[in-house]
XYZ file of N, CA and C in Angstrom:
840
model
N 20.665 -58.144 29.262
C 20.751 -58.900 30.594
C 20.357 -58.330 31.732
N 20.438 -56.830 31.764
C 20.212 -55.856 32.648
C 18.311 -56.021 33.058
N 17.926 -56.180 31.804
C 16.210 -56.402 31.944
C 16.259 -57.912 32.974
N 16.913 -58.813 32.445
C 16.893 -59.978 32.875
C 16.961 -59.817 34.493
N 18.120 -59.418 34.809
C 18.624 -59.249 36.362
C 17.372 -58.502 37.129
N 16.908 -57.395 36.349
C 16.055 -56.601 37.133
C 14.631 -57.442 37.467
N 14.438 -58.351 36.560
C 13.029 -59.229 36.748
C 13.381 -60.168 37.813
N 14.548 -60.817 37.636
C 15.020 -61.783 38.971
C 14.875 -61.207 40.150
N 15.634 -59.967 40.129
C 15.543 -59.528 41.592
C 14.194 -59.190 42.022
N 13.291 -58.977 41.537
C 11.980 -58.450 41.559
C 11.253 -59.905 42.506
N 11.085 -60.907 41.634
C 10.638 -62.125 41.769
C 11.125 -62.683 43.278
N 12.684 -62.448 43.347
C 13.307 -63.101 44.364
C 12.951 -62.282 45.621
N 13.147 -60.737 45.676
C 13.191 -60.068 46.856
C 11.784 -59.087 47.231
N 11.062 -58.578 46.134
C 9.585 -58.192 46.283
C 8.657 -58.840 45.575
N 8.149 -59.751 45.357
C 7.122 -60.477 44.359
C 5.721 -59.654 44.860
N 5.716 -58.932 45.575
C 4.156 -58.375 45.903
C 4.463 -56.998 45.830
N 5.586 -56.144 45.114
C 5.764 -54.969 45.494
C 4.494 -54.011 44.677
N 3.720 -54.544 43.504
C 2.774 -53.516 43.452
C 1.381 -54.330 43.339
N 1.209 -55.190 44.346
C -0.022 -56.223 44.599
C -1.326 -55.369 44.369
N -1.287 -54.013 44.640
C -2.667 -53.167 44.514
C -2.960 -53.104 43.084
N -1.995 -53.101 41.950
C -2.430 -52.912 40.795
C -2.101 -53.986 39.842
N -3.157 -54.833 39.733
C -2.982 -56.445 39.371
C -2.737 -56.174 37.841
N -2.007 -57.182 37.149
C -1.500 -57.322 35.877
C -2.674 -58.052 35.076
N -3.197 -57.340 33.873
C -3.826 -58.347 32.905
C -3.065 -59.075 31.952
N -3.771 -60.159 31.375
C -3.004 -60.970 30.469
C -3.117 -60.181 29.141
N -1.558 -59.953 28.583
C -1.197 -59.055 27.362
C -2.106 -59.701 26.535
N -2.639 -60.990 26.014
C -3.312 -61.231 25.075
C -4.662 -60.642 25.088
N -5.274 -60.436 26.177
C -6.659 -59.703 26.343
C -6.995 -58.604 26.280
N -5.880 -57.774 25.783
C -5.997 -56.454 25.886
C -5.812 -55.919 24.285
N -5.758 -56.634 23.408
C -5.415 -56.233 22.236
C -6.818 -56.376 21.291
N -7.266 -55.505 20.713
C -8.521 -55.635 19.732
C -7.957 -54.936 18.220
N -8.258 -55.975 17.415
C -8.073 -55.786 15.948
C -6.676 -55.510 15.806
N -5.988 -56.125 16.273
C -4.502 -55.850 16.199
C -3.752 -54.660 16.587
N -4.596 -53.722 17.738
C -3.901 -52.723 17.976
C -4.597 -52.544 19.471
N -3.286 -52.018 20.372
C -3.685 -52.494 22.010
C -4.647 -51.295 22.546
N -5.495 -51.484 23.272
C -6.444 -50.851 23.860
C -5.693 -49.586 24.852
N -5.540 -48.315 24.740
C -5.210 -47.504 25.629
C -5.885 -46.911 26.588
N -7.184 -46.812 26.280
C -8.116 -46.312 27.068
C -9.412 -46.636 27.263
N -10.123 -46.783 28.125
C -11.340 -47.317 28.569
C -12.027 -45.844 29.060
N -13.250 -46.018 28.432
C -14.252 -44.623 28.912
C -15.432 -45.192 29.547
N -15.869 -44.673 30.660
C -17.218 -45.148 31.366
C -17.967 -43.736 31.599
N -18.894 -43.469 30.655
C -19.810 -42.288 30.514
C -20.906 -42.548 31.716
N -21.015 -42.064 32.713
C -22.084 -42.165 33.594
C -23.235 -41.075 33.597
N -22.792 -40.126 32.640
C -23.938 -38.995 32.514
C -23.498 -37.978 33.298
N -22.246 -37.870 33.782
C -21.835 -36.730 34.854
C -21.233 -35.729 34.078
N -21.260 -34.505 34.817
C -20.174 -33.377 34.551
C -18.795 -33.170 34.951
N -18.485 -34.343 35.768
C -17.395 -34.369 36.423
C -16.787 -35.905 36.146
N -15.417 -35.837 35.671
C -14.645 -36.991 35.036
C -13.300 -37.162 35.687
N -13.055 -38.135 36.160
C -11.642 -38.637 36.654
C -10.847 -39.306 35.772
N -9.786 -38.989 35.443
C -8.833 -39.771 34.366
C -7.736 -40.123 35.091
N -7.723 -41.306 35.004
C -6.819 -42.064 35.805
C -5.579 -42.491 34.757
N -4.364 -42.542 34.943
C -3.252 -42.739 34.290
C -2.337 -43.993 34.886
N -2.175 -44.969 34.348
C -1.301 -45.937 34.734
C 0.132 -45.856 34.578
N 0.589 -46.506 35.554
C 2.137 -46.309 35.605
C 3.015 -47.381 34.136
N 4.189 -47.671 34.591
C 4.889 -48.582 33.642
C 4.813 -49.917 33.792
N 4.434 -50.296 35.178
C 4.082 -51.520 35.473
C 5.522 -52.468 35.142
N 6.793 -51.660 35.430
C 7.864 -52.232 35.377
C 8.146 -53.686 35.950
N 7.202 -54.209 36.808
C 7.610 -55.156 37.521
C 7.066 -56.523 37.005
N 6.180 -56.145 35.768
C 5.595 -57.195 35.256
C 5.839 -57.432 33.726
N 5.803 -58.503 33.154
C 6.025 -58.635 31.785
C 5.092 -58.126 31.024
N 3.716 -58.431 31.469
C 2.578 -58.158 30.593
C 2.220 -56.897 30.411
N 1.057 -56.744 29.832
C 0.621 -55.137 29.301
C 0.266 -54.374 30.776
N 0.666 -53.267 30.587
C 0.220 -52.538 32.125
C -1.160 -52.288 32.159
N -1.792 -52.299 33.512
C -3.367 -52.703 33.666
C -3.836 -51.316 33.744
N -5.264 -50.792 33.886
C -5.852 -49.831 33.938
C -5.774 -49.769 35.456
N -5.326 -48.870 36.001
C -5.015 -48.604 37.381
C -6.155 -47.711 38.253
N -6.304 -48.274 39.513
C -7.599 -47.956 40.476
C -8.904 -47.759 39.837
N -9.024 -48.875 38.950
C -10.325 -49.129 38.183
C -11.273 -49.502 39.233
N -11.102 -50.491 39.983
C -12.118 -50.922 40.847
C -12.441 -49.953 42.073
N -11.569 -49.249 42.411
C -11.466 -48.273 43.505
C -12.528 -47.446 43.316
N -12.142 -46.590 41.973
C -12.748 -45.450 41.410
C -14.120 -45.924 41.349
N -14.545 -46.958 41.063
C -16.113 -47.271 40.429
C -16.670 -47.224 41.953
N -16.394 -47.489 43.067
C -16.614 -47.686 44.100
C -16.562 -46.198 45.015
N -15.606 -45.330 44.882
C -15.456 -44.157 45.719
C -16.088 -42.922 44.968
N -15.999 -42.985 43.572
C -16.172 -41.882 42.559
C -17.755 -42.388 41.798
N -18.688 -42.431 42.471
C -20.176 -42.941 42.059
C -20.615 -41.553 41.039
N -20.318 -40.357 41.330
C -21.022 -39.250 40.487
C -20.110 -38.857 39.473
N -18.871 -39.624 39.163
C -18.074 -38.988 37.985
C -18.355 -40.049 36.837
N -17.744 -39.643 35.989
C -17.425 -40.507 34.781
C -15.996 -40.740 34.830
N -15.696 -41.953 34.291
C -14.264 -42.571 34.425
C -13.710 -42.704 33.155
N -12.271 -42.321 33.212
C -11.565 -42.724 31.816
C -10.204 -43.216 32.385
N -9.663 -44.316 31.894
C -8.777 -44.931 32.503
C -7.581 -44.818 31.383
N -6.440 -44.826 31.360
C -5.523 -44.400 30.248
C -4.324 -45.578 30.918
N -3.559 -45.904 29.912
C -2.139 -46.869 30.220
C -1.282 -46.403 29.204
N -0.006 -46.418 29.551
C 1.007 -46.304 28.278
C 1.534 -47.942 27.989
N 1.015 -48.000 26.717
C 1.181 -49.270 26.080
C 2.726 -49.611 25.657
N 3.419 -48.724 25.625
C 5.121 -49.099 25.440
C 5.892 -48.891 26.435
N 5.098 -48.450 27.537
C 6.075 -48.165 28.912
C 7.224 -46.817 28.250
N 6.636 -46.014 27.788
C 7.877 -44.906 27.442
C 7.519 -43.519 28.223
N 6.855 -43.788 29.185
C 6.251 -42.344 30.051
C 5.516 -41.580 29.111
N 4.465 -42.003 28.270
C 3.298 -41.583 27.133
C 4.103 -40.796 26.265
N 5.414 -40.945 26.008
C 6.006 -40.101 25.019
C 5.818 -40.756 23.460
N 5.243 -41.871 23.518
C 5.162 -42.697 22.361
C 3.279 -43.220 22.210
N 2.764 -42.694 21.113
C 1.286 -42.845 21.333
C 1.168 -44.302 20.934
N -0.291 -44.748 20.998
C -0.589 -45.914 21.262
C -0.458 -46.804 19.986
N -0.249 -46.361 18.664
C 0.078 -46.871 17.532
C 1.399 -46.545 17.105
N 2.350 -46.179 18.382
C 3.702 -45.813 18.066
C 4.163 -44.721 17.537
N 3.368 -43.564 17.779
C 3.417 -42.274 17.006
C 4.733 -41.750 18.274
N 5.540 -40.978 17.532
C 6.575 -40.345 18.422
C 6.424 -39.599 19.069
N 5.012 -38.554 18.702
C 4.323 -37.558 19.428
C 3.555 -37.996 20.385
N 3.906 -38.769 21.366
C 2.938 -39.490 22.207
C 2.314 -38.250 23.317
N 2.838 -37.311 23.652
C 2.756 -36.390 24.551
C 1.434 -35.548 24.139
N 1.681 -35.078 22.671
C 1.008 -34.270 22.241
C -0.596 -35.164 21.703
N -0.357 -36.535 21.270
C -1.264 -37.314 20.977
C -2.498 -37.240 22.419
N -1.748 -37.703 23.613
C -2.486 -38.060 24.398
C -3.410 -36.693 24.817
N -2.536 -35.415 24.999
C -3.402 -34.482 25.230
C -4.290 -34.066 24.480
N -4.233 -34.344 22.850
C -5.487 -33.976 22.444
C -6.654 -35.122 22.735
N -6.270 -36.389 22.977
C -7.160 -37.535 23.083
C -8.059 -37.093 24.380
N -7.364 -36.313 25.575
C -7.981 -36.154 26.696
C -9.035 -35.285 26.668
N -8.767 -33.990 25.830
C -9.548 -32.825 25.730
C -10.700 -33.394 24.762
N -10.439 -34.170 23.625
C -11.590 -34.877 22.870
C -12.470 -35.551 23.881
N -11.965 -36.614 24.851
C -12.839 -37.274 25.674
C -13.592 -36.419 26.824
N -12.782 -35.463 27.094
C -13.567 -34.461 28.043
C -14.729 -33.702 27.258
N -14.449 -33.184 26.327
C -15.674 -32.402 25.557
C -16.810 -33.540 25.191
N -16.216 -34.732 24.613
C -17.376 -35.572 24.402
C -18.286 -35.818 25.590
N -17.763 -35.910 26.734
C -18.330 -36.454 27.910
C -19.177 -35.158 28.753
N -18.758 -33.756 27.999
C -19.574 -32.814 28.649
C -18.811 -32.325 30.053
N -17.669 -32.742 30.410
C -17.073 -32.383 31.378
C -16.993 -31.062 31.515
N -17.307 -30.607 33.129
C -17.136 -29.282 33.362
C -16.001 -29.440 34.385
N -15.809 -30.327 35.171
C -14.844 -30.504 36.074
C -13.951 -32.103 35.899
N -12.676 -31.706 36.112
C -11.829 -32.841 35.526
C -11.059 -33.039 36.722
N -10.790 -34.350 36.905
C -9.649 -34.653 37.800
C -8.649 -35.780 37.047
N -7.273 -35.403 37.512
C -6.623 -36.602 36.974
C -5.908 -37.060 38.538
N -5.484 -38.524 38.162
C -4.915 -39.173 39.341
C -3.990 -40.376 38.777
N -3.095 -40.705 39.344
C -2.001 -41.629 38.965
C -0.759 -41.924 40.199
N -0.237 -42.958 39.928
C 0.638 -43.483 40.981
C 1.783 -43.642 39.944
N 3.098 -43.374 40.768
C 4.469 -43.718 40.131
C 4.350 -42.842 38.818
N 5.099 -43.445 37.566
C 4.924 -43.003 36.103
C 3.554 -42.457 35.949
N 2.393 -43.058 36.362
C 1.159 -42.485 36.137
C 0.809 -41.373 36.867
N 1.770 -41.024 37.845
C 1.320 -39.925 38.732
C 1.983 -38.612 37.762
N 3.290 -39.102 37.242
C 3.891 -37.810 36.208
C 2.749 -37.579 35.258
N 2.380 -38.732 34.717
C 1.369 -38.040 33.635
C 0.047 -37.428 33.998
N -0.547 -37.792 35.390
C -1.443 -37.133 35.852
C -1.059 -35.680 36.119
N -0.101 -35.439 36.613
C 0.525 -33.710 36.872
C 0.733 -33.157 35.492
N 1.443 -33.800 34.624
C 1.441 -33.375 33.436
C 0.512 -32.700 32.556
N -0.588 -33.990 32.257
C -2.011 -33.712 31.505
C -2.690 -32.739 32.343
N -3.022 -33.141 33.616
C -3.843 -32.389 34.485
C -3.416 -30.698 34.253
N -2.403 -30.748 34.388
C -1.354 -29.043 34.204
C -1.980 -28.427 32.596
N -1.363 -29.262 31.790
C -1.798 -29.028 30.327
C -3.122 -28.611 29.828
N -4.183 -29.686 30.562
C -5.152 -29.579 30.142
C -6.310 -28.819 30.949
N -5.661 -28.177 31.983
C -6.610 -27.383 32.927
C -7.613 -27.916 33.762
N -6.883 -28.838 34.271
C -7.668 -29.756 35.118
C -8.365 -29.014 36.399
N -9.088 -29.334 37.184
C -9.630 -28.618 38.514
C -9.021 -29.391 39.625
N -8.422 -30.421 39.510
C -7.414 -31.060 40.512
C -6.829 -32.210 40.276
N -5.672 -32.248 40.882
C -4.840 -33.471 40.426
C -3.933 -34.215 41.788
N -4.427 -35.360 41.621
C -3.828 -36.102 42.832
C -2.668 -37.260 42.252
N -1.511 -36.940 42.813
C -0.199 -37.476 42.713
C 0.292 -38.493 43.649
N 0.537 -39.546 43.418
C 0.865 -40.746 44.573
C 2.643 -40.978 44.017
N 3.162 -40.519 44.722
C 4.560 -40.786 44.628
C 5.221 -40.552 43.050
N 5.062 -39.240 42.637
C 5.733 -38.894 41.246
C 7.336 -39.043 40.953
N 7.578 -39.793 40.372
C 9.382 -40.250 40.466
C 10.039 -39.342 39.157
N 9.503 -38.513 38.460
C 9.927 -37.969 37.403
C 10.436 -36.726 37.558
N 11.745 -36.184 36.493
C 12.382 -36.809 35.746
C 12.889 -38.295 36.271
N 13.437 -38.910 35.408
C 14.128 -40.282 35.518
C 15.279 -40.289 36.532
N 16.046 -39.147 36.393
C 16.986 -38.675 37.100
C 16.980 -38.744 38.385
N 15.798 -38.333 38.901
C 15.554 -38.183 40.464
C 15.940 -39.719 41.131
N 15.621 -40.686 40.401
C 15.903 -42.038 40.830
C 17.206 -42.691 40.597
N 17.549 -42.158 39.130
C 18.741 -43.083 38.454
C 19.965 -42.455 38.432
N 20.007 -41.201 38.766
C 21.355 -40.190 38.634
C 22.361 -40.972 39.856
N 23.531 -40.652 39.671
C 24.465 -41.478 40.719
C 24.426 -41.320 41.959
N 24.182 -40.032 42.499
C 23.642 -39.558 43.854
C 22.718 -40.428 44.459
N 21.284 -40.619 43.659
C 20.324 -41.303 43.938
C 20.626 -42.840 44.067
N 21.383 -43.411 43.013
C 21.600 -44.599 43.093
C 22.503 -45.213 44.487
N 23.448 -44.247 44.740
C 24.469 -44.154 45.719
C 23.337 -44.388 47.131
N 22.734 -43.182 47.348
C 21.983 -43.193 48.482
C 21.031 -44.486 48.815
N 20.652 -45.074 47.541
C 19.619 -46.072 47.661
C 20.656 -47.461 47.714
N 21.500 -47.558 47.229
C 22.354 -48.909 47.301
C 23.065 -49.048 48.611
N 23.685 -47.918 49.056
C 24.457 -47.907 50.099
C 23.902 -47.401 51.350
N 22.508 -47.346 51.579
C 21.951 -46.992 52.857
C 21.619 -48.034 53.715
N 22.984 -48.096 54.362
C 23.196 -49.233 55.446
C 22.122 -49.418 56.693
N 21.931 -48.331 56.929
C 20.908 -47.831 57.811
C 19.282 -47.975 57.456
N 19.084 -47.987 56.620
C 17.725 -48.488 56.053
C 17.835 -49.846 55.762
N 18.901 -50.360 55.178
C 18.878 -51.792 55.180
C 18.688 -52.612 56.331
N 19.249 -51.850 57.396
C 19.251 -52.661 58.814
C 17.953 -52.559 59.437
N 17.352 -51.133 59.218
C 16.055 -50.961 60.220
C 14.803 -51.199 59.226
N 14.789 -50.853 57.823
C 13.693 -51.346 57.003
C 14.179 -51.889 55.670
N 14.283 -53.406 55.852
C 14.946 -53.815 54.733
C 13.993 -54.198 53.494
N 12.715 -53.941 53.663
C 11.754 -54.296 52.743
C 11.662 -52.813 51.647
N 11.951 -51.729 52.588
C 11.994 -50.559 51.849
C 13.094 -50.292 51.411
N 14.197 -50.900 51.969
C 15.898 -50.651 51.182
C 15.585 -51.664 49.772
N 15.244 -52.619 49.887
C 14.779 -53.368 48.650
C 14.259 -52.730 47.519
N 12.774 -52.180 48.160
C 12.002 -51.568 46.933
C 12.861 -50.339 46.608
N 13.560 -49.196 47.356
C 14.357 -48.323 46.860
C 15.182 -48.578 46.032
N 16.113 -49.932 46.202
C 16.764 -50.206 45.317
C 16.308 -50.584 43.849
N 15.070 -51.404 43.934
C 14.719 -51.767 42.827
C 14.034 -50.465 41.747
N 13.748 -49.668 42.418
C 13.081 -48.410 42.005
C 14.410 -47.834 41.240
N 15.117 -47.589 41.714
C 16.510 -47.189 41.252
C 16.958 -47.758 39.919
N 16.959 -49.128 39.975
C 17.148 -50.014 39.021
C 16.316 -49.999 37.781
N 15.247 -49.730 38.234
C 14.087 -49.590 37.150
C 14.246 -48.293 36.527
N 14.432 -47.436 37.198
C 14.643 -45.992 36.554
C 15.734 -45.811 35.590
N 16.923 -46.308 36.120
C 17.951 -46.756 35.057
C 17.799 -47.421 34.023
N 16.950 -48.554 34.048
C 16.626 -49.190 33.062
C 15.462 -48.440 31.969
N 14.683 -47.717 32.328
C 13.648 -46.583 31.407
C 14.520 -45.549 31.105
N 15.526 -45.108 31.676
C 16.069 -43.979 31.312
C 16.576 -44.481 29.654
N 17.593 -45.856 30.047
C 17.890 -46.256 29.050
C 17.284 -46.390 27.661
N 16.127 -47.062 28.228
C 14.539 -47.072 26.941
C 14.620 -45.852 26.203
N 14.370 -44.646 26.905
C 14.014 -43.521 26.321
C 15.107 -42.726 25.513
N 16.437 -43.059 25.970
C 17.540 -42.622 25.394
C 17.737 -43.278 23.936
N 17.319 -44.655 23.752
C 17.692 -45.418 22.799
C 16.349 -44.964 21.562
N 15.550 -44.388 22.308
C 14.407 -44.020 21.362
C 14.727 -42.522 20.734
N 15.608 -41.831 21.129
C 15.919 -40.649 21.092
C 15.281 -39.653 22.050
N 14.966 -39.879 23.099
C 14.293 -39.151 24.264
C 15.195 -38.911 25.736
N 15.479 -38.101 25.921
C 16.461 -38.024 27.000
C 16.108 -38.610 28.434
N 15.553 -37.682 29.272
C 15.040 -38.159 30.340
C 13.556 -38.034 30.633
N 13.029 -37.716 29.246
C 11.582 -37.874 29.701
C 11.155 -36.150 30.279
N 10.019 -36.013 30.556
C 9.594 -34.913 31.046
C 9.686 -34.675 32.600
N 9.555 -33.371 32.948
C 9.753 -32.807 34.318
C 8.240 -32.363 34.787
N 7.298 -33.384 35.114
C 6.038 -32.901 35.229
C 5.972 -32.157 36.677
N 6.641 -32.091 37.410
C 6.677 -30.810 38.706
C 7.248 -29.684 38.046
N 8.157 -29.605 37.387
C 8.787 -28.141 36.762
C 7.615 -27.711 35.852
N 6.880 -28.331 35.072
C 6.178 -27.875 34.419
C 4.767 -27.276 35.180
N 4.596 -28.002 36.279
C 3.296 -27.322 37.096
C 4.124 -26.141 37.858
N 5.060 -26.209 38.377
C 5.554 -25.185 39.072
C 5.730 -23.732 37.865
N 5.851 -23.978 36.767
C 5.769 -22.971 35.848
C 4.824 -22.507 35.468
N 3.474 -23.304 35.588
C 2.278 -23.208 34.642
C 1.586 -21.721 35.289
N 1.243 -21.159 34.390
C 0.431 -19.773 34.537
C -0.689 -19.905 35.685
N -1.188 -20.706 35.356
C -2.433 -21.401 36.160
C -2.469 -22.832 36.762
N -2.255 -22.852 37.910
C -2.070 -24.211 38.491
C -3.358 -24.694 39.088
N -3.645 -25.916 38.868
C -4.844 -26.353 39.390
C -4.450 -27.124 40.657
N -5.414 -27.047 41.876
C -5.035 -27.745 43.088
C -4.234 -28.953 43.012
N -3.222 -29.293 43.558
C -2.791 -30.584 43.543
C -2.281 -31.132 45.008
N -2.604 -32.230 45.201
C -2.388 -33.407 46.481
C -0.913 -34.024 45.933
N 0.141 -34.163 46.461
C 1.027 -34.966 46.397
C 1.119 -35.733 47.785
N 1.151 -37.137 47.265
C 1.568 -38.300 48.406
C 2.851 -38.822 48.190
N 3.743 -39.266 49.345
C 5.022 -39.760 49.242
C 5.226 -40.113 50.524
N 6.375 -41.158 50.483
C 6.921 -41.337 51.629
C 7.933 -40.837 51.997
N 7.750 -40.241 53.412
C 8.637 -38.941 54.002
C 10.287 -39.825 54.460
N 10.145 -41.298 54.406
C 11.603 -41.842 54.500
C 12.276 -42.350 53.107
N 11.502 -41.819 51.960
C 11.810 -42.388 50.843
C 12.711 -41.350 50.053
N 13.880 -41.015 50.289
C 14.633 -39.870 50.047
C 14.376 -39.246 48.654
N 14.019 -39.884 47.470
C 14.311 -39.401 46.307
C 12.632 -38.866 45.912
N 11.757 -39.631 46.380
C 10.302 -38.758 46.215
C 10.288 -37.870 47.299
N 10.820 -37.895 48.348
C 11.068 -36.779 49.503
C 11.474 -35.475 48.794
N 12.490 -35.617 48.234
C 13.117 -34.347 47.681
C 12.452 -33.817 46.565
N 11.782 -34.824 45.656
C 11.149 -34.705 44.405
C 9.934 -33.586 44.749
N 9.174 -34.158 46.028
C 8.141 -33.183 46.406
C 8.383 -31.951 46.958
N 9.567 -32.064 47.974
C 9.686 -30.561 48.363
C 10.027 -29.267 47.602
N 10.448 -29.847 46.224
C 10.682 -28.786 45.316
C 9.214 -27.738 45.159
N 8.048 -28.363 45.509
C 6.605 -27.820 45.566
C 6.402 -27.010 46.886
N 7.179 -27.277 47.657
C 7.018 -26.658 48.831
C 6.559 -25.189 48.804
N 6.988 -24.268 48.297
C 6.642 -22.873 48.209
C 5.412 -22.564 47.317
N 4.999 -23.586 46.640
C 3.781 -23.354 45.907
C 2.611 -23.505 46.443
N 1.653 -22.491 46.568
C 0.341 -22.552 47.248
C -0.510 -23.579 46.826
N -0.672 -23.998 45.606
C -1.664 -24.805 45.179
C -1.355 -26.274 45.224
N -0.007 -26.458 45.730
C 0.189 -27.896 45.858
C 0.399 -28.172 47.614
N -0.410 -29.304 47.636
C -0.529 -29.755 49.352
C 0.235 -30.906 49.218
N 1.329 -31.009 50.141
C 1.921 -31.882 50.431
C 1.930 -32.995 51.424
N 1.632 -34.172 51.190
C 1.206 -35.239 52.180
C 2.148 -36.470 52.361
N 3.305 -36.126 53.403
C 4.097 -37.081 53.555
C 3.458 -38.169 54.333
N 3.912 -39.455 53.843
C 3.436 -40.725 54.848
C 4.693 -40.915 55.454
N 4.401 -41.558 56.828
C 5.425 -42.185 57.715
C 6.155 -43.471 57.200
N 6.253 -43.650 55.921
C 7.146 -44.788 55.351
C 8.275 -44.518 54.298
N 9.135 -45.428 54.228
C 10.100 -44.917 53.139
C 9.710 -45.680 51.844
N 8.904 -46.079 51.527
C 8.511 -46.938 50.144
C 8.216 -45.858 49.248
N 8.532 -46.218 47.994
C 8.109 -45.536 46.927
C 6.530 -45.726 46.431
N 6.012 -46.902 46.867
C 4.741 -47.291 46.501
C 3.670 -47.096 47.506
N 3.617 -45.726 47.650
C 2.361 -45.376 49.068
C 1.009 -45.822 48.686
N 0.779 -45.905 47.371
C -0.566 -46.132 47.049
C -0.968 -47.345 47.702
N 0.172 -48.614 47.515
C -0.328 -49.965 48.031
C -0.149 -50.069 49.577
N 0.595 -49.154 49.995
C 0.742 -48.720 51.603
C -0.907 -48.415 52.397
N -1.197 -47.234 51.508
C -2.740 -46.953 51.980
C -3.645 -47.861 51.742
N -3.494 -48.521 50.542
C -4.685 -49.823 50.457
C -4.286 -50.946 51.642
N -3.192 -50.970 52.069
C -2.910 -52.225 53.023
C -3.576 -51.530 54.256
N -3.392 -50.015 54.541
C -3.882 -49.519 55.660
C -5.418 -49.452 55.843
N -5.832 -50.092 54.698
C -7.642 -49.743 54.427
C -8.059 -48.206 54.564
N -6.899 -47.302 53.890
C -7.313 -45.927 53.961
C -7.217 -45.544 52.565
N -6.829 -46.026 51.727
C -6.669 -45.608 50.324
C -8.100 -44.811 49.798
N -9.134 -45.719 49.721
C -10.431 -45.148 49.529
C -10.846 -44.170 49.949
N -10.743 -43.966 51.287
C -11.504 -42.646 51.886
C -10.277 -41.663 51.753
N -9.354 -41.933 51.610
C -8.196 -40.998 51.137
C -8.812 -40.016 49.603
N -9.030 -41.139 48.891
C -9.418 -40.446 47.772
C -10.562 -39.769 47.632
N -11.747 -40.320 48.211
C -12.857 -39.735 48.608
C -12.940 -38.373 49.415
N -12.009 -38.403 50.205
C -11.734 -36.886 50.767
C -11.361 -35.762 50.094
N -10.417 -36.167 49.099
C -9.730 -35.508 48.124
C -10.728 -34.970 47.008
N -11.837 -35.790 46.535
C -12.721 -35.347 45.614
C -14.016 -34.591 46.328
N -13.815 -34.559 47.543
C -15.284 -33.711 48.107
C -15.402 -32.272 47.640
N -14.587 -31.623 47.504
C -14.600 -29.923 46.679
C -14.535 -29.671 45.591
N -14.514 -30.887 44.597
C -14.688 -31.051 43.179
C -15.802 -30.549 42.661
N -16.251 -29.475 41.915
C -17.213 -29.191 41.404
C -18.289 -28.277 42.424
N -17.773 -27.686 43.341
C -18.660 -27.214 44.383
C -18.529 -25.474 43.787
């Protein structure tokens, strides 16, 4: 019932919330009965970008490989690797249903990087994909991480104070009704995801920013988030004192800041600028 209410609310109030991350037909992404969880584009480079898809909670189909077209255009001298979380379990479940998903993906990333001969690696992701980019980029010793609105652990959006702040923010409802609706739906989605994880024996998933902050060696990371998006802003501010983390607040209250940048026709140039110092 909660799932039905959530999807109905999306269709009624925010039908284009993730318009930049188009959904693929689920039937088209299965090969030999197994979900295609990764795509590798070997361009013969010693630099590779690993892009991690989010949970695509607003659609019923298989999560798409995100940033695919854009990275092909702005990262001409990079190999490209695209991952998706086919079970929408924050990468805690492997593509064959393995319960040790985080270990599986970490080993798979290292294997692909070694196969490609990558000396310089970058991770990128939005929303839950940003959490994966931070987690695996840190664990695998990448050279750079690009995080767009990292919302994890799920309690950042689903705990009672976050829900109260989003549902009862009358000022935002009056001034920015689109932002209010999006934030309310993200809280609802996070609550649903938290329930799914707990039913699978996983509590709140992992805390990528805490992992990054405690890592003995931290790769440079750029964190984009909406300055008026209270949940994402508070989450990002946890890194304020860490020199390797560059915080980029955008003048919006949306969680989906990558789509905002795309609408402003600045997402491609933003990513290109962040890649300039990699491999120098």
